[in-house]
PDB file of N, CA and C in Angstrom:
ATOM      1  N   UNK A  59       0.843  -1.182   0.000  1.00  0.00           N
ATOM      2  CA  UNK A  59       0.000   0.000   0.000  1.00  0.00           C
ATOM      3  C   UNK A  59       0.885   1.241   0.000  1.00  0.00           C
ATOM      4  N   UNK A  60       0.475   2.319  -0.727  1.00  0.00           N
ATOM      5  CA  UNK A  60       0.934   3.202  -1.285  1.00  0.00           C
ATOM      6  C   UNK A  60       0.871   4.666   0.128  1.00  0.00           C
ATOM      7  N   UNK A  61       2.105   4.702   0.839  1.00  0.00           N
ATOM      8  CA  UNK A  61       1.813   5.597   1.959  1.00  0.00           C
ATOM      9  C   UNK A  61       1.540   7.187   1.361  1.00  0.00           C
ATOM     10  N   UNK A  62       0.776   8.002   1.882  1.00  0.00           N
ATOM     11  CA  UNK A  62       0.617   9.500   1.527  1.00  0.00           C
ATOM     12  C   UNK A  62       1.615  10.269   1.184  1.00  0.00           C
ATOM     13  N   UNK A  63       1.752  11.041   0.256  1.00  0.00           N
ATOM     14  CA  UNK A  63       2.712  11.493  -0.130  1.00  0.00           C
ATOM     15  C   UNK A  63       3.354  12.587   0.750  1.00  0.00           C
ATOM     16  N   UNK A  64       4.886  12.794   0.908  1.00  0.00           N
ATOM     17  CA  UNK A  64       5.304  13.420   1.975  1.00  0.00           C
ATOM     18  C   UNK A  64       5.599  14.710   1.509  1.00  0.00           C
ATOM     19  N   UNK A  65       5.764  15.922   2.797  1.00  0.00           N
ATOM     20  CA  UNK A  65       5.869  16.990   3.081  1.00  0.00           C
ATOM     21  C   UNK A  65       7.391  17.277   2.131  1.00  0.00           C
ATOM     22  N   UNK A  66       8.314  16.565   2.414  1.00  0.00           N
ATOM     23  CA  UNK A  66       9.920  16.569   2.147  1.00  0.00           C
ATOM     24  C   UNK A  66       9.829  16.341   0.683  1.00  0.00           C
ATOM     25  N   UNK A  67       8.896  16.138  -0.402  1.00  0.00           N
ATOM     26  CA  UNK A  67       9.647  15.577  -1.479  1.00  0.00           C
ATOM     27  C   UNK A  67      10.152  16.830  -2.486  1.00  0.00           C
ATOM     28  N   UNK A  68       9.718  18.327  -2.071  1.00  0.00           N
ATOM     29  CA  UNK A  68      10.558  19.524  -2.780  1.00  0.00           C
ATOM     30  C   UNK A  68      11.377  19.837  -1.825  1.00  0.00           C
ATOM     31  N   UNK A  69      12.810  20.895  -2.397  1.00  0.00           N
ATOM     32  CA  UNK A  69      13.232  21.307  -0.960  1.00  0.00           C
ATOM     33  C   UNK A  69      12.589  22.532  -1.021  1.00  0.00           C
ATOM     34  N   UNK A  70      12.567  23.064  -2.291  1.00  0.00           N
ATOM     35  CA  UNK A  70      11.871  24.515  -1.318  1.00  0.00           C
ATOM     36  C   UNK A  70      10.128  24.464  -2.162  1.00  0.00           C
ATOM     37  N   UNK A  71       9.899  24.070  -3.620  1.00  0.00           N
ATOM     38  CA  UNK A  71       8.259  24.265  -4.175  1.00  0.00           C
ATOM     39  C   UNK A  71       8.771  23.678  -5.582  1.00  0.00           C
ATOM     40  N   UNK A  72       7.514  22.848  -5.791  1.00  0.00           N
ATOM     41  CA  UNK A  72       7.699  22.265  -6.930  1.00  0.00           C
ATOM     42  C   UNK A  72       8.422  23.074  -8.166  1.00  0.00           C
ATOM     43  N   UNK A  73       7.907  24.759  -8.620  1.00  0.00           N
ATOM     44  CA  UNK A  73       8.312  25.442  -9.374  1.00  0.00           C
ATOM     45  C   UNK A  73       9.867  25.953  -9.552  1.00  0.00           C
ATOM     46  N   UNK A  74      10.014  25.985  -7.904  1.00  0.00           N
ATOM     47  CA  UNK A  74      11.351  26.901  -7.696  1.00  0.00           C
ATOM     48  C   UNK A  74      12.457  25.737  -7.614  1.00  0.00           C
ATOM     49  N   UNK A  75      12.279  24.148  -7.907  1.00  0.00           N
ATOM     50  CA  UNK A  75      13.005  23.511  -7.684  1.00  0.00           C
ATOM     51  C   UNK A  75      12.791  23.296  -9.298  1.00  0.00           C
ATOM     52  N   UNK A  76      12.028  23.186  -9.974  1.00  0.00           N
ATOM     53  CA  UNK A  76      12.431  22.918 -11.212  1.00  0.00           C
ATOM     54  C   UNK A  76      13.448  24.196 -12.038  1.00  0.00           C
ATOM     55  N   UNK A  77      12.949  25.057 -11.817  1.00  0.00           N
ATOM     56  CA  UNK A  77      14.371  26.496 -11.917  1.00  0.00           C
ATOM     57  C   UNK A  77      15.306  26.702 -11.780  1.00  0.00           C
ATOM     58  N   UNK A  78      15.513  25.997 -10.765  1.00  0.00           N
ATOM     59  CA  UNK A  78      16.763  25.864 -10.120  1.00  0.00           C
ATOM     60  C   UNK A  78      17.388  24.387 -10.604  1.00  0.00           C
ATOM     61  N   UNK A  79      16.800  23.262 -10.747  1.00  0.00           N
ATOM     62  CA  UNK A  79      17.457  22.214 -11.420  1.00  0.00           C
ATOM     63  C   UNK A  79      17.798  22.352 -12.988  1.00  0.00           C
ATOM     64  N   UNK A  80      17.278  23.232 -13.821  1.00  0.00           N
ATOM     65  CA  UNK A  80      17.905  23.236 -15.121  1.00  0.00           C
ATOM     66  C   UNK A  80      16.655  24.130 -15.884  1.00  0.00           C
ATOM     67  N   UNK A  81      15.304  24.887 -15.596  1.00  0.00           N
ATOM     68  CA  UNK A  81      14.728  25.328 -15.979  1.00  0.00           C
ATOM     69  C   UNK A  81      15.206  26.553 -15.901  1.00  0.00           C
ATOM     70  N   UNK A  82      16.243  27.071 -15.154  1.00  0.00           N
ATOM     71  CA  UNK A  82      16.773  28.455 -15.350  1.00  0.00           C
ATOM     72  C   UNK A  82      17.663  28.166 -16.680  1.00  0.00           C
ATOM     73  N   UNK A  83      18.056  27.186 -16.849  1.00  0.00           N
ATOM     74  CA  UNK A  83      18.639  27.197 -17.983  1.00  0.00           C
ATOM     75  C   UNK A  83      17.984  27.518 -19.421  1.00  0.00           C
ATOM     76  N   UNK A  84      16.782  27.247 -19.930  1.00  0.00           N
ATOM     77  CA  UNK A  84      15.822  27.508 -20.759  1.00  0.00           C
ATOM     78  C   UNK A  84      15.899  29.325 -20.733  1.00  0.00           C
ATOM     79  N   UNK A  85      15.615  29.894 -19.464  1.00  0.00           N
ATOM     80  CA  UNK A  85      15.827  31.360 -19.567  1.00  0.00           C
ATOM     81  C   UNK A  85      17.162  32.234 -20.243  1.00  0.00           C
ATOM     82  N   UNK A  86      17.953  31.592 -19.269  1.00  0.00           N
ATOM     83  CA  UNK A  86      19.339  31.720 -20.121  1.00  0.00           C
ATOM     84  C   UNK A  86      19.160  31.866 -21.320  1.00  0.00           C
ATOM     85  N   UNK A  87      18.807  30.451 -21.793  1.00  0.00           N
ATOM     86  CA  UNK A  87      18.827  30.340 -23.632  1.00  0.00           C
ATOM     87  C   UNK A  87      18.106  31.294 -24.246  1.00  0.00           C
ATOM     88  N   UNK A  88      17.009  31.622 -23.697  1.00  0.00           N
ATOM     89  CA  UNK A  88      15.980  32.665 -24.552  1.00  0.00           C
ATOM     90  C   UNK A  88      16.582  34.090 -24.599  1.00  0.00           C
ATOM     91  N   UNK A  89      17.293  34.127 -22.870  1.00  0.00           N
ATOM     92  CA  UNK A  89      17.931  35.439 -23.031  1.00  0.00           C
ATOM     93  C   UNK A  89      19.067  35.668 -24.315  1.00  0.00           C
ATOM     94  N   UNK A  90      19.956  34.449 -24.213  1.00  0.00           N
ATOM     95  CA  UNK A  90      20.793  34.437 -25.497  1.00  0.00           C
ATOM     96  C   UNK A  90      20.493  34.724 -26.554  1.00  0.00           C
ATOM     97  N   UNK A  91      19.046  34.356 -26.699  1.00  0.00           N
ATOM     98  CA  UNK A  91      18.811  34.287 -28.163  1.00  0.00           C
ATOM     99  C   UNK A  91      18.156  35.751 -28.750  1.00  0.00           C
ATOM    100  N   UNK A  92      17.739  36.529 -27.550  1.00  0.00           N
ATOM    101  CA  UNK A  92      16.928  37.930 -27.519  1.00  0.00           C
ATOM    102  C   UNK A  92      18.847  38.659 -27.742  1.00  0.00           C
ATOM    103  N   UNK A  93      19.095  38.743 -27.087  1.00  0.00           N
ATOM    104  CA  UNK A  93      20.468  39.583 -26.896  1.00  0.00           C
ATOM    105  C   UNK A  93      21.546  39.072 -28.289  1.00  0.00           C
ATOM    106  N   UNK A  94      21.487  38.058 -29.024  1.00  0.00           N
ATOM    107  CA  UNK A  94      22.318  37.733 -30.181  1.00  0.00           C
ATOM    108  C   UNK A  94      23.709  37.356 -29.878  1.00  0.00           C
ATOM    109  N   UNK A  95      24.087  36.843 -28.976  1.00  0.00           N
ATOM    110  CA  UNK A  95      25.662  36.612 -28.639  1.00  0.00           C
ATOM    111  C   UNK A  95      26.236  37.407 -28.744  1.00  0.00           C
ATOM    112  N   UNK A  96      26.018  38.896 -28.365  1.00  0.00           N
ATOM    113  CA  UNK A  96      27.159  40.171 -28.983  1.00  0.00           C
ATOM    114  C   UNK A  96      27.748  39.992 -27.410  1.00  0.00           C
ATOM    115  N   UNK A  97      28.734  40.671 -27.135  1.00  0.00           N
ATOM    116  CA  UNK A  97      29.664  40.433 -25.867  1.00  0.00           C
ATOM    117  C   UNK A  97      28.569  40.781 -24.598  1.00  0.00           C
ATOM    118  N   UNK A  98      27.752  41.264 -24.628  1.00  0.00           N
ATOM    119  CA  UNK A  98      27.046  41.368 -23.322  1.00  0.00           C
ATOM    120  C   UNK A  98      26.566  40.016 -22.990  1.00  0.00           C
ATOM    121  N   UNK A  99      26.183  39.443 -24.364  1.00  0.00           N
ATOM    122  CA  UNK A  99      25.203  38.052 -24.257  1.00  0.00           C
ATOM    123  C   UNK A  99      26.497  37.195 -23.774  1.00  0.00           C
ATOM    124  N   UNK A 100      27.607  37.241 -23.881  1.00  0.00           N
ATOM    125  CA  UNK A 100      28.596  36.389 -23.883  1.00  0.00           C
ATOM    126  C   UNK A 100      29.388  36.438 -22.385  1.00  0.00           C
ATOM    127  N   UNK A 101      29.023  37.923 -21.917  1.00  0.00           N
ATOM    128  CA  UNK A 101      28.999  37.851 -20.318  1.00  0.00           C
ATOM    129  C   UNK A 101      28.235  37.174 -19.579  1.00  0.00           C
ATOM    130  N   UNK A 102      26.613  37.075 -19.728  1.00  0.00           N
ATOM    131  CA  UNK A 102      25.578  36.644 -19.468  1.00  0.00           C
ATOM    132  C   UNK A 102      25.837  34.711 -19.501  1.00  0.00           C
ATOM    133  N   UNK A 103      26.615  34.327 -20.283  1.00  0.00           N
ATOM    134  CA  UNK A 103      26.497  33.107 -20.397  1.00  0.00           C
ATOM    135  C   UNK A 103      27.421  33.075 -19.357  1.00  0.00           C
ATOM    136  N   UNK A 104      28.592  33.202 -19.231  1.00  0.00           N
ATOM    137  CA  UNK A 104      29.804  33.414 -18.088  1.00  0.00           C
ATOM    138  C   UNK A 104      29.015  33.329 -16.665  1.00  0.00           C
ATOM    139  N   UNK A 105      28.172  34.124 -16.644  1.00  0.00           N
ATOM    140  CA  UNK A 105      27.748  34.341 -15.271  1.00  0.00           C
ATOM    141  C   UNK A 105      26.555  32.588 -15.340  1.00  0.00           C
ATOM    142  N   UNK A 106      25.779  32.687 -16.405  1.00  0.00           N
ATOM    143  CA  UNK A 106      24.785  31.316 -16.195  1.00  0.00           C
ATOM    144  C   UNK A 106      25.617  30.163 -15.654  1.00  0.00           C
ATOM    145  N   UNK A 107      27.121  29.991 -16.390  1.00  0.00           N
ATOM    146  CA  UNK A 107      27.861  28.862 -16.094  1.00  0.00           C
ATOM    147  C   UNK A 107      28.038  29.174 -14.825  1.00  0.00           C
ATOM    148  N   UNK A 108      29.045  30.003 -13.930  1.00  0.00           N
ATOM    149  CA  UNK A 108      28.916  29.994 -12.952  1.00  0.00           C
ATOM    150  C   UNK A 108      27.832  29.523 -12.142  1.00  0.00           C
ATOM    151  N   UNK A 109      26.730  30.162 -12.171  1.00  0.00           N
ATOM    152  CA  UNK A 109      25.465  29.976 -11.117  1.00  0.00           C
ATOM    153  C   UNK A 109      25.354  28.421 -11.753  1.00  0.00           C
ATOM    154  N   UNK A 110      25.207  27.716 -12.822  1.00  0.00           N
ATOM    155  CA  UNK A 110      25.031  26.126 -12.922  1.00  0.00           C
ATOM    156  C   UNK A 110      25.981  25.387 -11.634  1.00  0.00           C
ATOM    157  N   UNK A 111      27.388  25.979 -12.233  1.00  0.00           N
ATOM    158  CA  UNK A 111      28.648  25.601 -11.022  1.00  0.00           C
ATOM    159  C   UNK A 111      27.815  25.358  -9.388  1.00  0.00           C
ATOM    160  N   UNK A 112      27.250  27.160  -9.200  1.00  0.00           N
ATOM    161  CA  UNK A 112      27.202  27.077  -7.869  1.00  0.00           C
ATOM    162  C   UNK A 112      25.809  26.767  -7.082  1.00  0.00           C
ATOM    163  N   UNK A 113      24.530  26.797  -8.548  1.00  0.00           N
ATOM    164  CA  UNK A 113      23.522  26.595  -8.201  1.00  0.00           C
ATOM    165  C   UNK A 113      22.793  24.770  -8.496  1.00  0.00           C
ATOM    166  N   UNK A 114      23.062  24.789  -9.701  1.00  0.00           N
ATOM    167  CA  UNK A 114      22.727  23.154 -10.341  1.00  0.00           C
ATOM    168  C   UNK A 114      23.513  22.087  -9.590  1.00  0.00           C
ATOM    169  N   UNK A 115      24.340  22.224  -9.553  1.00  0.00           N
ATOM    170  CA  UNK A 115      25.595  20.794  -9.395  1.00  0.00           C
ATOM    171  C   UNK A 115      24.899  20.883  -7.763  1.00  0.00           C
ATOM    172  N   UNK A 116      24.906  21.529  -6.836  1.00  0.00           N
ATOM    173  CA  UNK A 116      24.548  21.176  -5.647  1.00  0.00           C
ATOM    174  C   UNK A 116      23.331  20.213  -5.084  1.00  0.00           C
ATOM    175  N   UNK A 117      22.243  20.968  -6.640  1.00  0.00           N
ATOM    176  CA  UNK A 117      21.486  20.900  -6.032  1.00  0.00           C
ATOM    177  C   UNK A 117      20.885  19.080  -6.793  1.00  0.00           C
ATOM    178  N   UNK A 118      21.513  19.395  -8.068  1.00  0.00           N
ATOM    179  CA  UNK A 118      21.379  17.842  -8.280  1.00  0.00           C
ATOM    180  C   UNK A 118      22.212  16.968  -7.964  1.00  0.00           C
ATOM    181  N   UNK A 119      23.526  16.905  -6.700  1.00  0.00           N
ATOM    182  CA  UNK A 119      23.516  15.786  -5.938  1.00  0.00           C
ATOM    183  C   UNK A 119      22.938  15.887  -4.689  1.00  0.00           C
ATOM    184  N   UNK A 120      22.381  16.925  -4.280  1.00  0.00           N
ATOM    185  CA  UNK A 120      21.784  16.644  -3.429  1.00  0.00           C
ATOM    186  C   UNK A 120      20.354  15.660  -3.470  1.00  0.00           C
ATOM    187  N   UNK A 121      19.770  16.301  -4.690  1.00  0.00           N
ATOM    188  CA  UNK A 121      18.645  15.332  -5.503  1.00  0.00           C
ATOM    189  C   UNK A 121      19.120  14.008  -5.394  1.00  0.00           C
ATOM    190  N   UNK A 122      19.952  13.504  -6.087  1.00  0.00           N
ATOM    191  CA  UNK A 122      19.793  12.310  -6.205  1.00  0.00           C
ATOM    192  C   UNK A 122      20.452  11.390  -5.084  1.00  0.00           C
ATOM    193  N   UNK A 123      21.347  12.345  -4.320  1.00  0.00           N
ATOM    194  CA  UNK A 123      21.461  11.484  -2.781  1.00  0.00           C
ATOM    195  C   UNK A 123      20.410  10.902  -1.867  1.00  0.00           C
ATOM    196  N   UNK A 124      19.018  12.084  -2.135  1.00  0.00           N
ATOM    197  CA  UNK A 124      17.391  11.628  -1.817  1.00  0.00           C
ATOM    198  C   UNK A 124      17.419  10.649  -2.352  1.00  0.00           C
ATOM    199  N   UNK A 125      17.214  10.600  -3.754  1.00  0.00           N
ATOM    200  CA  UNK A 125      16.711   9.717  -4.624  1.00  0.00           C
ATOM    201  C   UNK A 125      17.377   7.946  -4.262  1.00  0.00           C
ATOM    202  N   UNK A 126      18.486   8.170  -3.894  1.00  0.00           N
ATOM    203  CA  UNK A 126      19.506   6.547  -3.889  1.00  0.00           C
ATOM    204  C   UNK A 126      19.748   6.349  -1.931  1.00  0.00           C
ATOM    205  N   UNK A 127      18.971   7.092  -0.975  1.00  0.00           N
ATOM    206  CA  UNK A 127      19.482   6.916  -0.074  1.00  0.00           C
ATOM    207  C   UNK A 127      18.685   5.433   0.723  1.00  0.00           C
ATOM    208  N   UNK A 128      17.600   5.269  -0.140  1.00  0.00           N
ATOM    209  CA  UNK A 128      16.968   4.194   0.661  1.00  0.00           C
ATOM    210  C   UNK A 128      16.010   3.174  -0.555  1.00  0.00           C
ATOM    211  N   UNK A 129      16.103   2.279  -0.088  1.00  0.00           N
ATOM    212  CA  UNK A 129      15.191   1.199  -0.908  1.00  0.00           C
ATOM    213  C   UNK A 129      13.834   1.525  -1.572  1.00  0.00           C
ATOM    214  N   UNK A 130      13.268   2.116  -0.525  1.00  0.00           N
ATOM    215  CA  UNK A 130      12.247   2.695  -0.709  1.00  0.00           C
ATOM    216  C   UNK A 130      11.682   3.997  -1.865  1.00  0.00           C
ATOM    217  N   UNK A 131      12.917   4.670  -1.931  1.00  0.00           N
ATOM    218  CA  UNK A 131      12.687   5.827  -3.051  1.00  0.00           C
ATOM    219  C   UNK A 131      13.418   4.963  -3.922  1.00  0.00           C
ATOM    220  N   UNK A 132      14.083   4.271  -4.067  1.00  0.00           N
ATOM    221  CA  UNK A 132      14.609   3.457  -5.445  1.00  0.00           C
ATOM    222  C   UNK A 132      13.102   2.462  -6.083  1.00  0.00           C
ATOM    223  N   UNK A 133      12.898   2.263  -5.479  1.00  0.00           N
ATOM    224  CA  UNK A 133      11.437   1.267  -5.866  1.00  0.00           C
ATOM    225  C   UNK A 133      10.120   2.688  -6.189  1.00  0.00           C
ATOM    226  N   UNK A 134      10.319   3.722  -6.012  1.00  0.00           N
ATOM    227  CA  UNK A 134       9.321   5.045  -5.727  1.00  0.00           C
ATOM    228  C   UNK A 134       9.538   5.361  -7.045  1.00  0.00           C
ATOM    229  N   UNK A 135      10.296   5.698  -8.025  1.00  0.00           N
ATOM    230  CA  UNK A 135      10.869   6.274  -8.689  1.00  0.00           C
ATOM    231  C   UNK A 135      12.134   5.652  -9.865  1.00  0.00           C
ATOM    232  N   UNK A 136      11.860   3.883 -10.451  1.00  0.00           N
ATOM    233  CA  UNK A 136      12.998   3.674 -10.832  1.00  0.00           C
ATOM    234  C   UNK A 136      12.485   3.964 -12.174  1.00  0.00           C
ATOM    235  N   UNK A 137      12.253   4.757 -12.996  1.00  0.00           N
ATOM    236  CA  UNK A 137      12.416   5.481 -14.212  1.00  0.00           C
ATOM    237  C   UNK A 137      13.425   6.456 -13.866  1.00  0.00           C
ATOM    238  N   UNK A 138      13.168   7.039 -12.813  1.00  0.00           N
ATOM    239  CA  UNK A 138      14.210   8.728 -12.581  1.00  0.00           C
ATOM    240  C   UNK A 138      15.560   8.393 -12.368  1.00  0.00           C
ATOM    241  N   UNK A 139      15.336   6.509 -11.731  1.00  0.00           N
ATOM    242  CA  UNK A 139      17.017   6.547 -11.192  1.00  0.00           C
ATOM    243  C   UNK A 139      17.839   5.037 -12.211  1.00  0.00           C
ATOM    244  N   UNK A 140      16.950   4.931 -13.172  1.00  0.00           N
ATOM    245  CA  UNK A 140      17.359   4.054 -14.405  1.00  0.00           C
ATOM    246  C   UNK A 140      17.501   4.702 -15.883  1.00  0.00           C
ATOM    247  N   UNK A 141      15.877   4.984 -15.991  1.00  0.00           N
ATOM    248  CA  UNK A 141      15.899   5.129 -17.449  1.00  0.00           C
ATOM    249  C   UNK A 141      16.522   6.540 -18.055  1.00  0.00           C
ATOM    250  N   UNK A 142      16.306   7.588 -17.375  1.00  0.00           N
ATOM    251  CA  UNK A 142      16.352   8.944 -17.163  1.00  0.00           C
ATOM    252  C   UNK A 142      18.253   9.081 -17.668  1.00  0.00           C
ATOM    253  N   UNK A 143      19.187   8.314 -16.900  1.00  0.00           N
ATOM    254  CA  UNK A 143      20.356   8.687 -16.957  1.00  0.00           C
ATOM    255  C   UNK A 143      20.790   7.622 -17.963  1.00  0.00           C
ATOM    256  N   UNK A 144      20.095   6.670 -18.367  1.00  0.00           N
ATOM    257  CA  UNK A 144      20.272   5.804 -19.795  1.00  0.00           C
ATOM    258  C   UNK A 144      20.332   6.963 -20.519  1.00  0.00           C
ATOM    259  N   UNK A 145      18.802   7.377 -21.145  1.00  0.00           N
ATOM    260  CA  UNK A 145      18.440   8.387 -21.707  1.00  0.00           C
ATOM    261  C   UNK A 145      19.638   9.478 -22.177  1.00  0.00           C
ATOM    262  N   UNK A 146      19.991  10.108 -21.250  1.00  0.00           N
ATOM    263  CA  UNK A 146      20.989  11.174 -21.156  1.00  0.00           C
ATOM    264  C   UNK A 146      22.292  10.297 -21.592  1.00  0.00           C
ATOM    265  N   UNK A 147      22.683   9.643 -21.393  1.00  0.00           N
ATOM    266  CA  UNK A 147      23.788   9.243 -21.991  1.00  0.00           C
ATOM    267  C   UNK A 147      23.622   8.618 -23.591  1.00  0.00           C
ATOM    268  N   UNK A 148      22.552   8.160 -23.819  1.00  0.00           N
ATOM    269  CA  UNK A 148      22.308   7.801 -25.388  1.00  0.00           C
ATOM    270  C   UNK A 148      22.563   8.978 -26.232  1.00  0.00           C
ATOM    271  N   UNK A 149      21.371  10.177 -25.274  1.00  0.00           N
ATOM    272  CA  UNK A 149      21.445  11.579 -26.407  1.00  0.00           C
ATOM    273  C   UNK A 149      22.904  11.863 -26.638  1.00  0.00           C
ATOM    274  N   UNK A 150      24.188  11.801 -24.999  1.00  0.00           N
ATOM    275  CA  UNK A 150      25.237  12.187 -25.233  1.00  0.00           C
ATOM    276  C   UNK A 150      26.059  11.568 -26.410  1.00  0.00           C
ATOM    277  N   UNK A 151      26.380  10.648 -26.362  1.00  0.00           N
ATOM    278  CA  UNK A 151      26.906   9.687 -27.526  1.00  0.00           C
ATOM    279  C   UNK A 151      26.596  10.254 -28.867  1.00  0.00           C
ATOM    280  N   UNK A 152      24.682  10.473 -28.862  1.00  0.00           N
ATOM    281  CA  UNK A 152      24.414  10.454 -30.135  1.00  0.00           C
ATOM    282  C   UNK A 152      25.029  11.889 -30.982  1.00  0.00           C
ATOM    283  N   UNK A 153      25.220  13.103 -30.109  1.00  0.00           N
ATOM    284  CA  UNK A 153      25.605  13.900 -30.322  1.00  0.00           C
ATOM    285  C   UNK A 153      27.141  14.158 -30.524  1.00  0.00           C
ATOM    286  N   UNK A 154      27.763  12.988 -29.811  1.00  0.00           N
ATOM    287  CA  UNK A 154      29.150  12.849 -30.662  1.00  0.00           C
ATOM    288  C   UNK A 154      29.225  12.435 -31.644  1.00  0.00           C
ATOM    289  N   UNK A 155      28.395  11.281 -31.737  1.00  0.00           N
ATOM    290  CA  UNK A 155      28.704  10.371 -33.161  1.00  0.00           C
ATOM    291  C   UNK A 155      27.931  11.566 -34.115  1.00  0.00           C
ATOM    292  N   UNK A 156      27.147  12.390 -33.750  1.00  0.00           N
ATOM    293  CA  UNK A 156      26.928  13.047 -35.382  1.00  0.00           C
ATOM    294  C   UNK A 156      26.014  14.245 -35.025  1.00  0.00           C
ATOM    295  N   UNK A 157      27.875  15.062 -34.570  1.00  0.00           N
ATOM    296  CA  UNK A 157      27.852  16.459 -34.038  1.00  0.00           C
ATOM    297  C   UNK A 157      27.037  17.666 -34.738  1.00  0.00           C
ATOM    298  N   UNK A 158      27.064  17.159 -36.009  1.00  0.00           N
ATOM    299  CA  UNK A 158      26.128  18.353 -37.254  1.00  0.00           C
ATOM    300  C   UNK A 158      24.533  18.379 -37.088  1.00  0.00           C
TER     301      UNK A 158
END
Protein backbone atom coordinates (compact mmCIF):
# COMPACT_ATOMS: atom_id res chain seq x y z
CA UNK A 1 0.00 0.00 0.00
CA UNK A 2 0.93 3.20 -1.28
CA UNK A 3 1.81 5.60 1.96
CA UNK A 4 0.62 9.50 1.53
CA UNK A 5 2.71 11.49 -0.13
CA UNK A 6 5.30 13.42 1.98
CA UNK A 7 5.87 16.99 3.08
CA UNK A 8 9.92 16.57 2.15
CA UNK A 9 9.65 15.58 -1.48
CA UNK A 10 10.56 19.52 -2.78
CA UNK A 11 13.23 21.31 -0.96
CA UNK A 12 11.87 24.51 -1.32
CA UNK A 13 8.26 24.27 -4.18
CA UNK A 14 7.70 22.26 -6.93
CA UNK A 15 8.31 25.44 -9.37
CA UNK A 16 11.35 26.90 -7.70
CA UNK A 17 13.01 23.51 -7.68
CA UNK A 18 12.43 22.92 -11.21
CA UNK A 19 14.37 26.50 -11.92
CA UNK A 20 16.76 25.86 -10.12
CA UNK A 21 17.46 22.21 -11.42
CA UNK A 22 17.91 23.24 -15.12
CA UNK A 23 14.73 25.33 -15.98
CA UNK A 24 16.77 28.46 -15.35
CA UNK A 25 18.64 27.20 -17.98
CA UNK A 26 15.82 27.51 -20.76
CA UNK A 27 15.83 31.36 -19.57
CA UNK A 28 19.34 31.72 -20.12
CA UNK A 29 18.83 30.34 -23.63
CA UNK A 30 15.98 32.67 -24.55
CA UNK A 31 17.93 35.44 -23.03
CA UNK A 32 20.79 34.44 -25.50
CA UNK A 33 18.81 34.29 -28.16
CA UNK A 34 16.93 37.93 -27.52
CA UNK A 35 20.47 39.58 -26.90
CA UNK A 36 22.32 37.73 -30.18
CA UNK A 37 25.66 36.61 -28.64
CA UNK A 38 27.16 40.17 -28.98
CA UNK A 39 29.66 40.43 -25.87
CA UNK A 40 27.05 41.37 -23.32
CA UNK A 41 25.20 38.05 -24.26
CA UNK A 42 28.60 36.39 -23.88
CA UNK A 43 29.00 37.85 -20.32
CA UNK A 44 25.58 36.64 -19.47
CA UNK A 45 26.50 33.11 -20.40
CA UNK A 46 29.80 33.41 -18.09
CA UNK A 47 27.75 34.34 -15.27
CA UNK A 48 24.79 31.32 -16.20
CA UNK A 49 27.86 28.86 -16.09
CA UNK A 50 28.92 29.99 -12.95
CA UNK A 51 25.46 29.98 -11.12
CA UNK A 52 25.03 26.13 -12.92
CA UNK A 53 28.65 25.60 -11.02
CA UNK A 54 27.20 27.08 -7.87
CA UNK A 55 23.52 26.60 -8.20
CA UNK A 56 22.73 23.15 -10.34
CA UNK A 57 25.59 20.79 -9.40
CA UNK A 58 24.55 21.18 -5.65
CA UNK A 59 21.49 20.90 -6.03
CA UNK A 60 21.38 17.84 -8.28
CA UNK A 61 23.52 15.79 -5.94
CA UNK A 62 21.78 16.64 -3.43
CA UNK A 63 18.64 15.33 -5.50
CA UNK A 64 19.79 12.31 -6.20
CA UNK A 65 21.46 11.48 -2.78
CA UNK A 66 17.39 11.63 -1.82
CA UNK A 67 16.71 9.72 -4.62
CA UNK A 68 19.51 6.55 -3.89
CA UNK A 69 19.48 6.92 -0.07
CA UNK A 70 16.97 4.19 0.66
CA UNK A 71 15.19 1.20 -0.91
CA UNK A 72 12.25 2.70 -0.71
CA UNK A 73 12.69 5.83 -3.05
CA UNK A 74 14.61 3.46 -5.44
CA UNK A 75 11.44 1.27 -5.87
CA UNK A 76 9.32 5.04 -5.73
CA UNK A 77 10.87 6.27 -8.69
CA UNK A 78 13.00 3.67 -10.83
CA UNK A 79 12.42 5.48 -14.21
CA UNK A 80 14.21 8.73 -12.58
CA UNK A 81 17.02 6.55 -11.19
CA UNK A 82 17.36 4.05 -14.41
CA UNK A 83 15.90 5.13 -17.45
CA UNK A 84 16.35 8.94 -17.16
CA UNK A 85 20.36 8.69 -16.96
CA UNK A 86 20.27 5.80 -19.79
CA UNK A 87 18.44 8.39 -21.71
CA UNK A 88 20.99 11.17 -21.16
CA UNK A 89 23.79 9.24 -21.99
CA UNK A 90 22.31 7.80 -25.39
CA UNK A 91 21.44 11.58 -26.41
CA UNK A 92 25.24 12.19 -25.23
CA UNK A 93 26.91 9.69 -27.53
CA UNK A 94 24.41 10.45 -30.13
CA UNK A 95 25.61 13.90 -30.32
CA UNK A 96 29.15 12.85 -30.66
CA UNK A 97 28.70 10.37 -33.16
CA UNK A 98 26.93 13.05 -35.38
CA UNK A 99 27.85 16.46 -34.04
CA UNK A 100 26.13 18.35 -37.25
Amino acid sequence: MRSAPSSDRYFLSPGLDALLMGGGSLVVLAALAITGWDPKGLQFAVVAAWLAWIVNWPHFAATFERLVRSPETKSEFPLTLYLVPAMIVAAMAASFAAPE
